[in-house]
Coordinates of C-alpha atoms in Angstrom, one line a residue:
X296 CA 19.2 -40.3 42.4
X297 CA 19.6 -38.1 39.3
X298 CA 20.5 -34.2 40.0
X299 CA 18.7 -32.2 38.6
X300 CA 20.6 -28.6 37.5
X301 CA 19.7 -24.9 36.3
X302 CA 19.2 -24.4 33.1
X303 CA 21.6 -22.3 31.7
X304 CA 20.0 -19.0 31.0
X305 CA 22.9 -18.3 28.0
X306 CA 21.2 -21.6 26.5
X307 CA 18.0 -20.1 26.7
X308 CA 19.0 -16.7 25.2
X309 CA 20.6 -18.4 22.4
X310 CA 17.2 -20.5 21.6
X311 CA 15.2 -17.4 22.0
X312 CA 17.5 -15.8 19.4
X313 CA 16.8 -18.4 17.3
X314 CA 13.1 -18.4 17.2
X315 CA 13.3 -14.8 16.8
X316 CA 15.6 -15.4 13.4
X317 CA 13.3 -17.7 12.0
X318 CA 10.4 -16.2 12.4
X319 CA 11.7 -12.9 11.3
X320 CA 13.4 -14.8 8.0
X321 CA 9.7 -15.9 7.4
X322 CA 8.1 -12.5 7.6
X323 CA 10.2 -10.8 5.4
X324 CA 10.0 -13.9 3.1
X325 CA 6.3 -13.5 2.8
X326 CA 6.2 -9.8 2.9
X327 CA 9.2 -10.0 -0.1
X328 CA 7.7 -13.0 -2.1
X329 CA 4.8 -10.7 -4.1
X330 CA 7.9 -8.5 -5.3
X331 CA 10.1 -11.2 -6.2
X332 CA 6.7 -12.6 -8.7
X333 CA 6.0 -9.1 -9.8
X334 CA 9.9 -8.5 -11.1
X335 CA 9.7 -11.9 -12.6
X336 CA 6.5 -11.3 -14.2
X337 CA 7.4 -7.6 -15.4
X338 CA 10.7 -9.2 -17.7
X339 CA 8.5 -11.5 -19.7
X340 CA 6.7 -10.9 -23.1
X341 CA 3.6 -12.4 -23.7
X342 CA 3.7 -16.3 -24.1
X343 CA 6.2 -16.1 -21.3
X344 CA 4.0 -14.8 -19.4
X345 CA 1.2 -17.4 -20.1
X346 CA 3.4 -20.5 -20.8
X347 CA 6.6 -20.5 -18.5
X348 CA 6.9 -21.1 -14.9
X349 CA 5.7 -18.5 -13.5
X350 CA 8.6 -18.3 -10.6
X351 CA 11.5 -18.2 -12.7
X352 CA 12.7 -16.6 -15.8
X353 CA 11.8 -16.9 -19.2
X354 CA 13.4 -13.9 -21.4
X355 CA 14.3 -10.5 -20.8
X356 CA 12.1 -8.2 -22.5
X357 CA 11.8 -5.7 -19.6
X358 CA 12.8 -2.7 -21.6
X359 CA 10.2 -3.6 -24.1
X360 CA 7.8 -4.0 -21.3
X361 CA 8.8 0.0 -20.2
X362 CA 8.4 1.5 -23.8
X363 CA 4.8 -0.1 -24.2
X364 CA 4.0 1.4 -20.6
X365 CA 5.4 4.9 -21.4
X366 CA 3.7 5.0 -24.7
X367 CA 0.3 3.3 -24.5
X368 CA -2.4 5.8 -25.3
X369 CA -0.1 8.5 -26.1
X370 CA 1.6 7.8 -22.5
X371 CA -1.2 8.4 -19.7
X372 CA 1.0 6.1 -17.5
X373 CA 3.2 9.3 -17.1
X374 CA 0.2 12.0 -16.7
X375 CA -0.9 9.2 -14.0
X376 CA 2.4 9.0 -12.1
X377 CA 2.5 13.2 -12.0
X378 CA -1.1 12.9 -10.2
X379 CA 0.1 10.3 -8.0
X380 CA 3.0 12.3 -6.8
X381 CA 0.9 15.6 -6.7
X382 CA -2.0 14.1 -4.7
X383 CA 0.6 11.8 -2.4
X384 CA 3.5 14.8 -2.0
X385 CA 1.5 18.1 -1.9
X386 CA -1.5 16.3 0.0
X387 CA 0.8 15.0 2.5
X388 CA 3.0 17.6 3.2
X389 CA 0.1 19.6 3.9
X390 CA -1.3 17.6 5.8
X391 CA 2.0 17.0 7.6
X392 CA 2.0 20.4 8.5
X393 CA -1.5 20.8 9.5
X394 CA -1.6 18.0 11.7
X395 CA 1.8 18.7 13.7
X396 CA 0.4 22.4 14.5
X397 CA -2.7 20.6 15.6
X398 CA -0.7 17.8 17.5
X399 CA 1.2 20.6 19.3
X400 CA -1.7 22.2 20.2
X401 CA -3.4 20.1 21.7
X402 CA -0.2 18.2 23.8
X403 CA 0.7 22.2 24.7
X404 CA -2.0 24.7 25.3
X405 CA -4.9 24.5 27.6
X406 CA -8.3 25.5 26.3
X407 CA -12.2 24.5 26.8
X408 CA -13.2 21.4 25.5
X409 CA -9.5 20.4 24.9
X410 CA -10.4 16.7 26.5
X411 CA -13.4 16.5 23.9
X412 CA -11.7 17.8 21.1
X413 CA -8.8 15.1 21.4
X414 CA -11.6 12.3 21.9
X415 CA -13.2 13.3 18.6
X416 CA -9.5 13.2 16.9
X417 CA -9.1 9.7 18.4
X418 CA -13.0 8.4 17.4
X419 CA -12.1 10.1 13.9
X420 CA -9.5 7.7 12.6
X421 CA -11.6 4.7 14.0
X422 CA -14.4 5.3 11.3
X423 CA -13.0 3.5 7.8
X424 CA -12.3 5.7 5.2
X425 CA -14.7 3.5 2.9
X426 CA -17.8 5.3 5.2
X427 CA -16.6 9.1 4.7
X428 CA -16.1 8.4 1.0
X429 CA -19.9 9.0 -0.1
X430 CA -20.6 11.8 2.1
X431 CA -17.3 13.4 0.5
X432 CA -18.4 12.5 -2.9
X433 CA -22.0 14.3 -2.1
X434 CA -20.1 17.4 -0.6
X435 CA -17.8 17.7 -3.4
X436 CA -20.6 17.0 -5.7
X437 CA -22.3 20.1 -4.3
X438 CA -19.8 22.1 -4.6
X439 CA -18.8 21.3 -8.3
X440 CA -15.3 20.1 -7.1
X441 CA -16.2 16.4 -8.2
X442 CA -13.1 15.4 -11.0
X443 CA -11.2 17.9 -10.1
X444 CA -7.4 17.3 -8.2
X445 CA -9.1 19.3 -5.3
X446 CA -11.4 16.3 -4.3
X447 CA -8.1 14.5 -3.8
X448 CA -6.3 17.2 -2.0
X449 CA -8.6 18.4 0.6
X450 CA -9.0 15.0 1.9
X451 CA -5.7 14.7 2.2
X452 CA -5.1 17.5 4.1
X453 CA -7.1 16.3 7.2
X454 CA -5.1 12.9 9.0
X455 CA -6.6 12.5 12.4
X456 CA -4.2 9.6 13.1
X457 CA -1.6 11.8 11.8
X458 CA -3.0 14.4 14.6
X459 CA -2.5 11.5 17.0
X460 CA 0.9 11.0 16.3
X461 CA 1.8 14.6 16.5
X462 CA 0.4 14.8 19.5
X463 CA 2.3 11.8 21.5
X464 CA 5.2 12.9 19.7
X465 CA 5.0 16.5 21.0
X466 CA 4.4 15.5 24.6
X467 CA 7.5 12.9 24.1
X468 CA 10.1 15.7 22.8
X469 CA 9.0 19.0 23.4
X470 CA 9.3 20.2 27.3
X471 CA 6.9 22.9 28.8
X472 CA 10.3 24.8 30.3
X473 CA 11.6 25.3 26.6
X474 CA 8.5 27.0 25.3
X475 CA 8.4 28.9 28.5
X476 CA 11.9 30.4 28.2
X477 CA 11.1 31.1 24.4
X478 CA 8.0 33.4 25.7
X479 CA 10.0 35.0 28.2
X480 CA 12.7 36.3 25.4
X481 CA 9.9 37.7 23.4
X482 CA 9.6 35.1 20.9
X483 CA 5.9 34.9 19.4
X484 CA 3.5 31.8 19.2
X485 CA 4.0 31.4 15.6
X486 CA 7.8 31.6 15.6
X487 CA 7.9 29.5 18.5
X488 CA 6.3 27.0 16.4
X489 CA 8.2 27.6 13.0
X490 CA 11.8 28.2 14.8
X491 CA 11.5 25.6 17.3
X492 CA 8.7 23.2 17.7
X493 CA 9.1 22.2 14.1
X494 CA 12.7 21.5 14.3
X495 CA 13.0 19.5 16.9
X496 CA 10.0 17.3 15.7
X497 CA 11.7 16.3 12.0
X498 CA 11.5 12.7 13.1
X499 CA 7.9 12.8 14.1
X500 CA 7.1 15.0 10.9
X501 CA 9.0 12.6 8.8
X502 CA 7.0 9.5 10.2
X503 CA 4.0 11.6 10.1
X504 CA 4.8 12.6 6.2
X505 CA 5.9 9.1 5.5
X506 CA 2.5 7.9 6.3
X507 CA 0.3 10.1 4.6
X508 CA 2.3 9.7 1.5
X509 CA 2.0 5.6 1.3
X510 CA -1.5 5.7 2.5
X511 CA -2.3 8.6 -0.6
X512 CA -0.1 6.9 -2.8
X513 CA -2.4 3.2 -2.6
X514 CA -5.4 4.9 -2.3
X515 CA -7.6 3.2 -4.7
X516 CA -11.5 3.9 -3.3
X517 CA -11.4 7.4 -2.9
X518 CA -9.9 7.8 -6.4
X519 CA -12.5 5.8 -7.7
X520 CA -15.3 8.1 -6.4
X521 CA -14.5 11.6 -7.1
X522 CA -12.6 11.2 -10.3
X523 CA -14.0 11.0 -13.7
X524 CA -11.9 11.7 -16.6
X525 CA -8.5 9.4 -16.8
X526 CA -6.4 12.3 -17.4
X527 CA -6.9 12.9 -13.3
X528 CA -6.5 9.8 -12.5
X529 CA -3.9 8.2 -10.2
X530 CA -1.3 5.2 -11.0
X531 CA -3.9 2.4 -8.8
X532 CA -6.6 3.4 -10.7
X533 CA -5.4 3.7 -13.8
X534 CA -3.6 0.0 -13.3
X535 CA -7.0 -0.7 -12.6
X536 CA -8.8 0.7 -15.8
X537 CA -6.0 -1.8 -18.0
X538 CA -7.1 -4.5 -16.6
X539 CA -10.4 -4.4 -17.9
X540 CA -8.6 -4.9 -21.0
X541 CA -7.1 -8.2 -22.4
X542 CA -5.3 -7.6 -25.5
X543 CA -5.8 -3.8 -27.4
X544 CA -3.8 -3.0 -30.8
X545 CA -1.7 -5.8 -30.3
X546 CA -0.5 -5.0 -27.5
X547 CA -1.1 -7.0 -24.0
X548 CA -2.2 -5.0 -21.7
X549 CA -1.8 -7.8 -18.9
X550 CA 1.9 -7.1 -19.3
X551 CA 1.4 -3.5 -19.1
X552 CA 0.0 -3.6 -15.6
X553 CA 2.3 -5.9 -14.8
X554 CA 5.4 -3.7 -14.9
X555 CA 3.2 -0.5 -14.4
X556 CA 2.7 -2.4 -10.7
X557 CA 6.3 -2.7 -11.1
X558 CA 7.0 1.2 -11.2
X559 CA 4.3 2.1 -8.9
X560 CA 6.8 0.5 -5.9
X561 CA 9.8 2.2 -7.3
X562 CA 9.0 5.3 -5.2
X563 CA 7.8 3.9 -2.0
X564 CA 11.0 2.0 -2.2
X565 CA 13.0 5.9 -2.6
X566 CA 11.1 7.1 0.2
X567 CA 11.8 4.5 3.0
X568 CA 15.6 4.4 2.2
X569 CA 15.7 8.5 2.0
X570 CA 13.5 8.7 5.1
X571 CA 15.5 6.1 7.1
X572 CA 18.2 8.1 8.4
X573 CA 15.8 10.2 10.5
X574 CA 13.8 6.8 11.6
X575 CA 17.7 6.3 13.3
X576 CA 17.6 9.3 15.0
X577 CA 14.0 8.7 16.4
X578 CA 15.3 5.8 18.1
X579 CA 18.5 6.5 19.2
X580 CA 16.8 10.0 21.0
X581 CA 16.1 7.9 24.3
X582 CA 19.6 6.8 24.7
X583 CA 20.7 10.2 24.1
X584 CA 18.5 11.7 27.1

């Protein structure tokens, strides 16, 4: 008779390993694949762009590419970055700030309707932004603040996920005893919150910030709605507008939005390698404790 044995549970980590590898290699192969076409496409001129093989090569004529983007229409593309970064950077570090106050107190002070106001928070970021965009549209109409960077702003300023994530984030990393013994030497609410509580949530703020800035930055519906005139408008809907367009003055526009796409990335790319260093210290905060 044939004995049977244990399988080796080394064997079995190694195989594990594997699967993991491959199926990681895959994800970011997909996930990179759209860039990959994108830089291709971005370093071609026209009949490259219509009559070469499409994954591969055919001519550099990037920096031709960037002077056409830079100077179409007496260069909007640039006017449309500047409201991309205003909308995405002063939106979101508002908002930042706003929602780790509210995050702190609601995972730190007791009040009345604390458990209903959290559930509202939490019911909030469930509804699709698609379904608050009319109703902000009509309010904004109202108000006359309809085309105006203020329709982009406000919005922008009220995250209830990123209330969510203050929240968890507070109760993870910010002990009752702390705030306690910061009361007990005098210290006030508010420099409590600005001397302490905000320094020892970086990480979560950084997440937080990082979030609201990606999720401003590709914003395309909202943009679409309240704004008008194309000198407020942002990069994705501006992208948007040249495509409409097929060839204008000679130039091809299909190129243009091309390796306008191409920039667009360039600062989401600056963001998660600056930002990464305190995504480390997030995780290695456990261990530490």
């Amino acid at each position: 008779m044939r004995r049977l044995t244990r399988p080796d549970p080394a064997a079995r980590s190694r195989g594990g390993q594997r699967f993991l590898l491959v199926g990681l290699a895959l994800a970011s192969a997909y996930s990179l694949f759209p860039v990959y076409w994108l830089i291709i496409a971005a370093t071609k001129d026209r009949v490259g762009l219509y009559q070469s093989n499409g994954l591969w090569f055919s001519g550099w004529h990037l920096w031709d590419n960037l002077q056409q983007v830079f100077t179409y229409d007496d260069g909007i593309f640039l006017r449309w970055t500047a409201n991309s970064f205003l909308y995405a950077g002063v939106g979101s570090l508002g908002g930042t700030l706003i929602a780790l106050a509210t995050g702190y107190g609601l995972a730190r002070f007791d009040f009345p309707g604390r458990g209903a106001v959290f559930a509202a928070v939490v019911g909030s970021f469930l509804i699709p932004i698609a379904l608050l965009t009319l109703p902000l549209y009509l309010l904004f109409s109202a108000i006359g603040m309809v085309d105006t960077p203020w329709a982009m702003l406000i919005p922008c300023l009220i995250n209830p996920f990123s209330v969510y994530l203050a929240k968890v984030y507070t109760e993870a990393t910010i002990p009752f005893e702390l705030l306690e013994a910061a009361r007990i030497d005098g210290a006030g609410e508010l420099r409590i919150f600005f001397s302490i509580v905000l320094r020892m949530m970086t990480t979560g703020g950084a997440t937080v910030f990082l979030l609201a800035f990606v999720n401003t930055w590709n914003a395309f519906f909202l943009p679409l709605t309240v704004l008008r005139g194309e000198e407020n408008w942002t990069l994705n809907l501006g992208l948007y507008n040249w495509t409409g367009k097929r060839l204008e003055s000679g130039i091809d526009v299909t190129s243009l939005v091309l390796t306008g796409a191409l920039l667009s990335i360039v600062p989401m790319a600056i963001m998660m390698v600056a930002m990464r260093r305190y995504w480390r210290t997030g995780v290695t905060l456990g261990a530490l404790k």
